[in-house]
mmCIF file of C-alpha atoms in Angstrom:
data_model
loop_
_atom_site.group_PDB
_atom_site.id
_atom_site.type_symbol
_atom_site.label_atom_id
_atom_site.label_comp_id
_atom_site.label_asym_id
_atom_site.label_seq_id
_atom_site.Cartn_x
_atom_site.Cartn_y
_atom_site.Cartn_z
ATOM 1 C CA THR A 14 70.779 132.008 108.716
ATOM 2 C CA TRP A 15 72.411 128.772 108.806
ATOM 3 C CA PRO A 16 76.476 129.012 108.306
ATOM 4 C CA TRP A 17 78.036 128.336 105.111
ATOM 5 C CA SER A 18 79.708 125.073 105.998
ATOM 6 C CA HIS A 19 75.781 123.694 107.189
ATOM 7 C CA ARG A 20 73.899 124.813 104.240
ATOM 8 C CA ARG A 21 76.968 123.253 101.565
ATOM 9 C CA GLU A 22 75.967 119.822 103.678
ATOM 10 C CA ALA A 23 72.021 120.654 103.329
ATOM 11 C CA ALA A 24 73.110 120.980 99.529
ATOM 12 C CA ALA A 25 75.226 118.617 99.212
ATOM 13 C CA LEU A 26 72.397 115.745 101.020
ATOM 14 C CA ARG A 27 70.073 116.919 98.411
ATOM 15 C CA GLU A 28 72.395 116.172 95.431
ATOM 16 C CA SER A 29 72.926 111.951 97.324
ATOM 17 C CA LEU A 30 69.301 111.946 97.298
ATOM 18 C CA ASN A 31 68.539 112.362 93.544
ATOM 19 C CA ARG A 32 71.578 110.633 92.533
ATOM 20 C CA HIS A 33 70.372 107.641 94.679
ATOM 21 C CA ARG A 34 67.216 107.929 92.739
ATOM 22 C CA TYR A 35 69.619 107.348 89.803
ATOM 23 C CA LEU A 36 71.209 104.661 91.045
ATOM 24 C CA ASN A 37 69.023 102.381 93.037
ATOM 25 C CA SER A 38 66.469 102.336 88.804
ATOM 26 C CA PHE A 39 69.056 100.099 87.828
ATOM 27 C CA SER A 40 68.237 97.322 90.243
ATOM 28 C CA HIS A 41 66.250 94.390 88.604
ATOM 29 C CA ASP A 42 66.799 91.903 91.126
ATOM 30 C CA ASN A 43 67.363 91.903 94.316
ATOM 31 C CA SER A 44 71.174 90.908 94.952
ATOM 32 C CA SER A 45 71.946 94.396 93.153
ATOM 33 C CA ALA A 46 73.872 97.004 94.324
ATOM 34 C CA SER A 47 71.259 99.872 96.653
ATOM 35 C CA TYR A 48 71.936 102.897 97.500
ATOM 36 C CA GLY A 49 70.939 105.644 99.836
ATOM 37 C CA LEU A 50 71.852 107.671 103.203
ATOM 38 C CA ASN A 51 75.372 106.464 104.811
ATOM 39 C CA GLN A 52 78.494 109.147 106.588
ATOM 40 C CA PHE A 53 78.980 109.734 102.806
ATOM 41 C CA SER A 54 75.599 111.517 102.329
ATOM 42 C CA TYR A 55 76.859 114.549 103.989
ATOM 43 C CA LEU A 56 79.224 115.374 100.809
ATOM 44 C CA SER A 57 79.625 116.128 97.989
ATOM 45 C CA PRO A 58 80.978 114.242 94.489
ATOM 46 C CA GLU A 59 84.168 116.540 94.486
ATOM 47 C CA GLU A 60 84.493 116.404 98.331
ATOM 48 C CA PHE A 61 84.596 112.880 97.982
ATOM 49 C CA LYS A 62 87.029 112.177 95.656
ATOM 50 C CA ALA A 63 89.421 114.780 96.828
ATOM 51 C CA LEU A 64 89.590 112.676 100.463
ATOM 52 C CA TYR A 65 88.434 109.463 99.763
ATOM 53 C CA LEU A 66 90.275 108.883 96.665
ATOM 54 C CA GLY A 67 93.604 108.738 97.155
ATOM 55 C CA SER A 68 94.657 105.811 94.520
ATOM 56 C CA LYS A 69 96.452 106.540 90.899
ATOM 57 C CA PRO A 70 95.605 104.130 88.074
ATOM 58 C CA ALA A 71 98.342 102.000 87.350
ATOM 59 C CA TRP A 72 99.419 99.921 84.495
ATOM 60 C CA SER A 73 99.958 96.549 85.328
ATOM 61 C CA PRO A 74 101.240 93.636 82.115
ATOM 62 C CA ARG A 75 98.335 90.345 80.870
ATOM 63 C CA TYR A 76 98.276 87.556 82.931
ATOM 64 C CA PRO A 77 100.222 84.314 80.855
ATOM 65 C CA ALA A 78 96.988 82.132 81.164
ATOM 66 C CA ALA A 79 98.423 78.660 80.577
ATOM 67 C CA GLU A 80 98.581 77.782 77.414
ATOM 68 C CA GLN A 81 96.810 75.489 76.303
ATOM 69 C CA LYS A 82 97.896 73.142 73.195
ATOM 70 C CA PRO A 83 95.877 70.800 71.122
ATOM 71 C CA ILE A 84 95.753 67.171 72.046
ATOM 72 C CA PRO A 85 96.968 65.173 68.924
ATOM 73 C CA ASN A 86 94.875 62.011 68.341
ATOM 74 C CA VAL A 87 96.141 58.940 69.353
ATOM 75 C CA SER A 88 94.452 55.270 68.417
ATOM 76 C CA LEU B 19 87.231 76.852 92.256
ATOM 77 C CA PRO B 20 85.917 75.715 94.839
ATOM 78 C CA LEU B 21 81.071 77.795 94.759
ATOM 79 C CA ARG B 22 82.263 79.881 97.359
ATOM 80 C CA PHE B 23 85.898 80.708 98.622
ATOM 81 C CA ASP B 24 87.190 83.601 101.249
ATOM 82 C CA TRP B 25 90.301 84.187 103.416
ATOM 83 C CA ARG B 26 87.798 85.200 106.304
ATOM 84 C CA ASP B 27 86.766 81.576 107.451
ATOM 85 C CA LYS B 28 91.023 80.505 107.548
ATOM 86 C CA HIS B 29 90.791 83.978 110.113
ATOM 87 C CA VAL B 30 93.994 85.210 108.294
ATOM 88 C CA VAL B 31 91.880 89.009 108.028
ATOM 89 C CA ASN B 32 92.203 91.691 109.552
ATOM 90 C CA GLN B 33 89.150 93.639 110.291
ATOM 91 C CA VAL B 34 88.477 96.763 108.682
ATOM 92 C CA ARG B 35 89.961 100.525 108.895
ATOM 93 C CA ASN B 36 89.066 103.449 108.395
ATOM 94 C CA GLN B 37 91.170 105.578 106.951
ATOM 95 C CA LYS B 38 89.475 108.594 108.160
ATOM 96 C CA MET B 39 89.920 111.916 106.104
ATOM 97 C CA CYS B 40 92.802 110.382 104.471
ATOM 98 C CA GLY B 41 93.267 109.413 100.486
ATOM 99 C CA GLY B 42 96.253 106.418 101.915
ATOM 100 C CA CYS B 43 93.720 103.074 100.956
ATOM 101 C CA TRP B 44 96.777 102.546 98.966
ATOM 102 C CA ALA B 45 98.288 102.124 102.020
ATOM 103 C CA PHE B 46 95.247 100.608 103.689
ATOM 104 C CA SER B 47 95.213 97.339 100.794
ATOM 105 C CA VAL B 48 98.936 97.080 100.982
ATOM 106 C CA VAL B 49 99.243 96.686 104.972
ATOM 107 C CA THR B 50 96.290 94.039 105.316
ATOM 108 C CA ALA B 51 97.776 92.449 102.140
ATOM 109 C CA ILE B 52 100.846 91.703 103.550
ATOM 110 C CA GLU B 53 99.242 90.821 107.728
ATOM 111 C CA SER B 54 97.340 88.048 105.373
ATOM 112 C CA ALA B 55 100.206 87.431 103.254
ATOM 113 C CA CYS B 56 102.480 86.561 107.152
ATOM 114 C CA ALA B 57 98.375 84.839 108.779
ATOM 115 C CA ILE B 58 98.136 82.587 106.392
ATOM 116 C CA GLN B 59 101.881 81.632 106.480
ATOM 117 C CA GLY B 60 101.576 80.482 109.742
ATOM 118 C CA LYS B 61 102.605 83.531 111.546
ATOM 119 C CA PRO B 62 100.204 85.482 114.534
ATOM 120 C CA LEU B 63 97.718 87.564 112.501
ATOM 121 C CA ASP B 64 99.421 91.150 113.404
ATOM 122 C CA TYR B 65 97.635 95.165 112.376
ATOM 123 C CA LEU B 66 101.622 96.228 111.282
ATOM 124 C CA SER B 67 101.668 100.043 110.955
ATOM 125 C CA VAL B 68 99.497 101.568 107.752
ATOM 126 C CA GLN B 69 101.295 105.064 108.900
ATOM 127 C CA GLN B 70 105.327 104.151 108.197
ATOM 128 C CA VAL B 71 103.889 103.483 104.935
ATOM 129 C CA ILE B 72 102.302 106.704 104.429
ATOM 130 C CA ASP B 73 104.990 108.138 105.838
ATOM 131 C CA CYS B 74 107.671 106.886 103.989
ATOM 132 C CA SER B 75 107.126 105.070 100.440
ATOM 133 C CA PHE B 76 108.486 108.179 99.084
ATOM 134 C CA ASN B 77 107.764 107.316 95.837
ATOM 135 C CA ASN B 78 103.630 107.968 97.389
ATOM 136 C CA TYR B 79 102.328 111.150 98.078
ATOM 137 C CA GLY B 80 101.037 110.081 101.700
ATOM 138 C CA CYS B 81 97.306 111.078 102.959
ATOM 139 C CA SER B 82 96.931 112.586 99.027
ATOM 140 C CA GLY B 83 97.183 109.288 97.108
ATOM 141 C CA GLY B 84 99.452 106.882 95.964
ATOM 142 C CA SER B 85 99.428 103.563 94.281
ATOM 143 C CA PRO B 86 99.819 100.167 95.489
ATOM 144 C CA LEU B 87 102.528 99.341 93.290
ATOM 145 C CA SER B 88 105.002 102.116 93.920
ATOM 146 C CA ALA B 89 104.096 101.620 97.995
ATOM 147 C CA LEU B 90 104.955 97.723 97.023
ATOM 148 C CA SER B 91 107.719 98.572 94.470
ATOM 149 C CA TRP B 92 109.276 100.521 97.624
ATOM 150 C CA LEU B 93 109.057 97.822 99.868
ATOM 151 C CA ASN B 94 110.042 95.296 98.095
ATOM 152 C CA LYS B 95 113.482 97.385 96.993
ATOM 153 C CA THR B 96 114.349 99.112 99.901
ATOM 154 C CA GLN B 97 113.783 95.343 102.469
ATOM 155 C CA VAL B 98 111.864 98.046 104.665
ATOM 156 C CA LYS B 99 110.680 96.210 108.230
ATOM 157 C CA LEU B 100 106.904 97.388 108.934
ATOM 158 C CA MET B 101 106.723 98.400 112.481
ATOM 159 C CA GLU B 102 103.288 97.274 114.770
ATOM 160 C CA ASP B 103 100.699 99.477 114.122
ATOM 161 C CA SER B 104 100.830 100.199 117.925
ATOM 162 C CA GLU B 105 104.739 101.366 117.388
ATOM 163 C CA TYR B 106 103.570 103.430 114.407
ATOM 164 C CA PRO B 107 99.989 104.360 114.839
ATOM 165 C CA PHE B 108 97.714 105.682 112.108
ATOM 166 C CA LYS B 109 96.942 109.051 112.555
ATOM 167 C CA ALA B 110 95.465 109.565 109.194
ATOM 168 C CA GLU B 111 97.525 112.925 108.870
ATOM 169 C CA ASN B 112 101.364 113.009 106.432
ATOM 170 C CA GLY B 113 103.960 112.814 109.209
ATOM 171 C CA LEU B 114 108.284 112.462 109.178
ATOM 172 C CA CYS B 115 109.375 108.625 108.603
ATOM 173 C CA ARG B 116 110.284 107.296 111.470
ATOM 174 C CA TYR B 117 113.695 104.905 110.995
ATOM 175 C CA PHE B 118 114.240 102.085 113.069
ATOM 176 C CA PRO B 119 117.589 100.390 114.102
ATOM 177 C CA GLN B 120 118.042 97.258 112.098
ATOM 178 C CA SER B 121 117.510 94.888 115.414
ATOM 179 C CA GLN B 122 113.896 95.310 115.506
ATOM 180 C CA SER B 123 111.720 93.715 114.807
ATOM 181 C CA GLY B 124 109.042 94.159 111.929
ATOM 182 C CA VAL B 125 107.765 92.152 108.391
ATOM 183 C CA SER B 126 109.203 92.975 105.285
ATOM 184 C CA ILE B 127 108.548 91.783 101.679
ATOM 185 C CA LYS B 128 110.780 88.569 99.359
ATOM 186 C CA ASP B 129 108.517 89.943 96.587
ATOM 187 C CA PHE B 130 105.125 91.032 95.024
ATOM 188 C CA SER B 131 103.814 90.695 91.240
ATOM 189 C CA ALA B 132 100.805 91.960 89.188
ATOM 190 C CA TYR B 133 99.116 91.780 86.559
ATOM 191 C CA ASP B 134 96.241 92.947 84.527
ATOM 192 C CA PHE B 135 92.994 89.508 85.146
ATOM 193 C CA SER B 136 90.503 91.403 82.949
ATOM 194 C CA GLY B 137 88.701 88.499 80.587
ATOM 195 C CA GLN B 138 90.404 86.237 82.791
ATOM 196 C CA GLU B 139 88.103 86.405 86.776
ATOM 197 C CA ASP B 140 88.531 82.616 86.805
ATOM 198 C CA GLU B 141 92.505 82.696 86.616
ATOM 199 C CA MET B 142 92.234 85.730 89.178
ATOM 200 C CA ALA B 143 90.437 83.302 91.790
ATOM 201 C CA LYS B 144 92.735 81.221 91.176
ATOM 202 C CA ALA B 145 95.657 83.265 92.125
ATOM 203 C CA LEU B 146 93.383 84.481 95.000
ATOM 204 C CA LEU B 147 93.396 80.843 96.470
ATOM 205 C CA ASN B 148 96.642 80.245 95.541
ATOM 206 C CA PHE B 149 98.396 83.041 96.792
ATOM 207 C CA GLY B 150 96.340 85.113 98.980
ATOM 208 C CA PRO B 151 94.053 88.330 99.067
ATOM 209 C CA LEU B 152 94.654 90.175 96.059
ATOM 210 C CA VAL B 153 95.171 94.009 96.044
ATOM 211 C CA VAL B 154 93.323 95.880 93.730
ATOM 212 C CA ILE B 155 91.823 99.640 92.749
ATOM 213 C CA VAL B 156 88.999 100.555 91.678
ATOM 214 C CA ASP B 157 86.932 103.063 89.942
ATOM 215 C CA ALA B 158 85.140 103.714 93.908
ATOM 216 C CA VAL B 159 83.392 107.453 93.065
ATOM 217 C CA SER B 160 79.527 105.684 93.028
ATOM 218 C CA TRP B 161 80.575 103.846 95.879
ATOM 219 C CA GLN B 162 79.903 107.136 97.863
ATOM 220 C CA ASP B 163 76.582 105.763 98.130
ATOM 221 C CA TYR B 164 76.712 101.968 98.752
ATOM 222 C CA LEU B 165 74.884 100.368 101.140
ATOM 223 C CA GLY B 166 75.161 96.689 100.298
ATOM 224 C CA GLY B 167 73.841 93.688 97.550
ATOM 225 C CA ILE B 168 76.194 93.485 94.481
ATOM 226 C CA ILE B 169 77.576 96.611 92.874
ATOM 227 C CA GLN B 170 76.903 95.625 88.534
ATOM 228 C CA HIS B 171 77.097 99.109 87.198
ATOM 229 C CA HIS B 172 77.642 102.452 87.922
ATOM 230 C CA CYS B 173 81.561 102.357 87.962
ATOM 231 C CA SER B 174 84.187 101.929 84.728
ATOM 232 C CA SER B 175 86.937 99.447 84.253
ATOM 233 C CA GLY B 176 90.204 102.276 83.375
ATOM 234 C CA GLU B 177 89.646 105.126 85.521
ATOM 235 C CA ALA B 178 90.709 103.699 89.391
ATOM 236 C CA ASN B 179 91.176 106.004 92.577
ATOM 237 C CA HIS B 180 90.791 103.940 95.577
ATOM 238 C CA ALA B 181 92.809 100.637 96.111
ATOM 239 C CA VAL B 182 91.242 97.680 97.859
ATOM 240 C CA LEU B 183 91.741 94.376 99.001
ATOM 241 C CA ILE B 184 89.891 90.964 97.128
ATOM 242 C CA THR B 185 89.569 87.977 99.943
ATOM 243 C CA GLY B 186 86.908 85.667 98.656
ATOM 244 C CA PHE B 187 84.754 84.948 96.129
ATOM 245 C CA ASP B 188 80.401 83.633 95.987
ATOM 246 C CA LYS B 189 79.892 81.661 92.395
ATOM 247 C CA THR B 190 76.736 80.052 94.587
ATOM 248 C CA GLY B 191 73.982 82.893 93.932
ATOM 249 C CA ASN B 192 73.171 84.012 90.663
ATOM 250 C CA THR B 193 74.958 86.031 90.237
ATOM 251 C CA PRO B 194 78.547 85.068 91.547
ATOM 252 C CA TYR B 195 81.024 88.791 93.210
ATOM 253 C CA TRP B 196 84.286 89.203 94.521
ATOM 254 C CA MET B 197 84.004 90.429 98.256
ATOM 255 C CA VAL B 198 85.781 93.797 98.840
ATOM 256 C CA HIS B 199 87.780 94.861 102.002
ATOM 257 C CA ASN B 200 87.740 98.405 101.818
ATOM 258 C CA SER B 201 88.950 101.003 104.842
ATOM 259 C CA TRP B 202 86.430 103.309 105.373
ATOM 260 C CA GLY B 203 85.382 101.697 108.672
ATOM 261 C CA ASN B 204 83.027 98.534 109.038
ATOM 262 C CA SER B 205 79.951 101.206 109.110
ATOM 263 C CA TRP B 206 81.005 101.857 105.532
ATOM 264 C CA GLY B 207 78.613 99.185 103.188
ATOM 265 C CA ILE B 208 78.506 95.483 104.370
ATOM 266 C CA ASP B 209 80.552 95.274 107.701
ATOM 267 C CA GLY B 210 82.916 97.247 106.003
ATOM 268 C CA TYR B 211 82.882 95.189 102.314
ATOM 269 C CA ALA B 212 81.967 95.323 99.090
ATOM 270 C CA HIS B 213 79.883 92.971 97.106
ATOM 271 C CA VAL B 214 81.830 93.224 93.534
ATOM 272 C CA LYS B 215 79.679 91.302 90.013
ATOM 273 C CA MET B 216 82.811 88.979 89.086
ATOM 274 C CA GLY B 217 83.284 88.471 85.136
ATOM 275 C CA GLY B 218 83.334 91.627 83.592
ATOM 276 C CA ASN B 219 85.811 93.380 85.270
ATOM 277 C CA VAL B 220 82.640 96.187 86.654
ATOM 278 C CA CYS B 221 84.962 98.776 88.327
ATOM 279 C CA GLY B 222 88.055 97.729 86.554
ATOM 280 C CA ILE B 223 88.542 95.549 89.749
ATOM 281 C CA ALA B 224 90.721 93.312 87.242
ATOM 282 C CA ASP B 225 92.191 95.758 85.713
ATOM 283 C CA SER B 226 95.892 95.567 87.695
ATOM 284 C CA VAL B 227 95.950 92.641 90.213
ATOM 285 C CA SER B 228 98.728 92.348 93.334
ATOM 286 C CA VAL B 229 99.933 89.720 95.505
ATOM 287 C CA VAL B 230 102.118 89.981 97.839
ATOM 288 C CA PHE B 231 104.824 87.682 99.248
ATOM 289 C CA VAL B 232 106.399 87.352 102.733
#
């Protein structure tokens, strides 16, 4: 008899737990990122993206790395 | 390059803020970079108004999203003076742009530059050292579940959806990483920061890198 919003959050939380298992399966050493419950776990990925990921992709020119010139042979 | 460098150690980076339920990361990253650029020049480390950028940067969409490059371009073209945060506080929703008299003190930018540093992250580290914290855009979909450690997988280049600020790097361990200042409050990640592996353009962190000059 939970209200719809609670059921939605519970479903998002279950989905988060499954996601954490998958994301953590890639950790090979103790410096690798770990994933788990945090303040966003009650949001579905779609809700999270809509609310918190507000930047658009952008194009920038390639950085002109300093040109390396060969040093001529000198005696 | 030093093995480790962090602008926070120079006391020129403000605390991580919380964008709440407003997709204004693009404005947070730009404003935090401007605050640091001012402090690097010896001015006080003040909090400037993110809300002013959200409300007034007409080429963006406020809390519905935007681009740091468009915001920098707008700041540069209009020479708008950014007010202090206390004068024009953050309210996590779009508002009407407030205008201030020219006599009012504030910070305007002198210029900015933006480059794709993919494949050249050591050059990117040099830019960080020479100019200050870097505004970058990343694919942060998997950051929803991040707790700590060095992000090395589960994100792509070329699919940016979030803007953040790089304040430093650490190459002392087996996995070198960027120190990434986020805007989701300091209870997220490592006191509000994420660590992202250096090299390999992880999460597209080197795809579009901006520096601001004040």
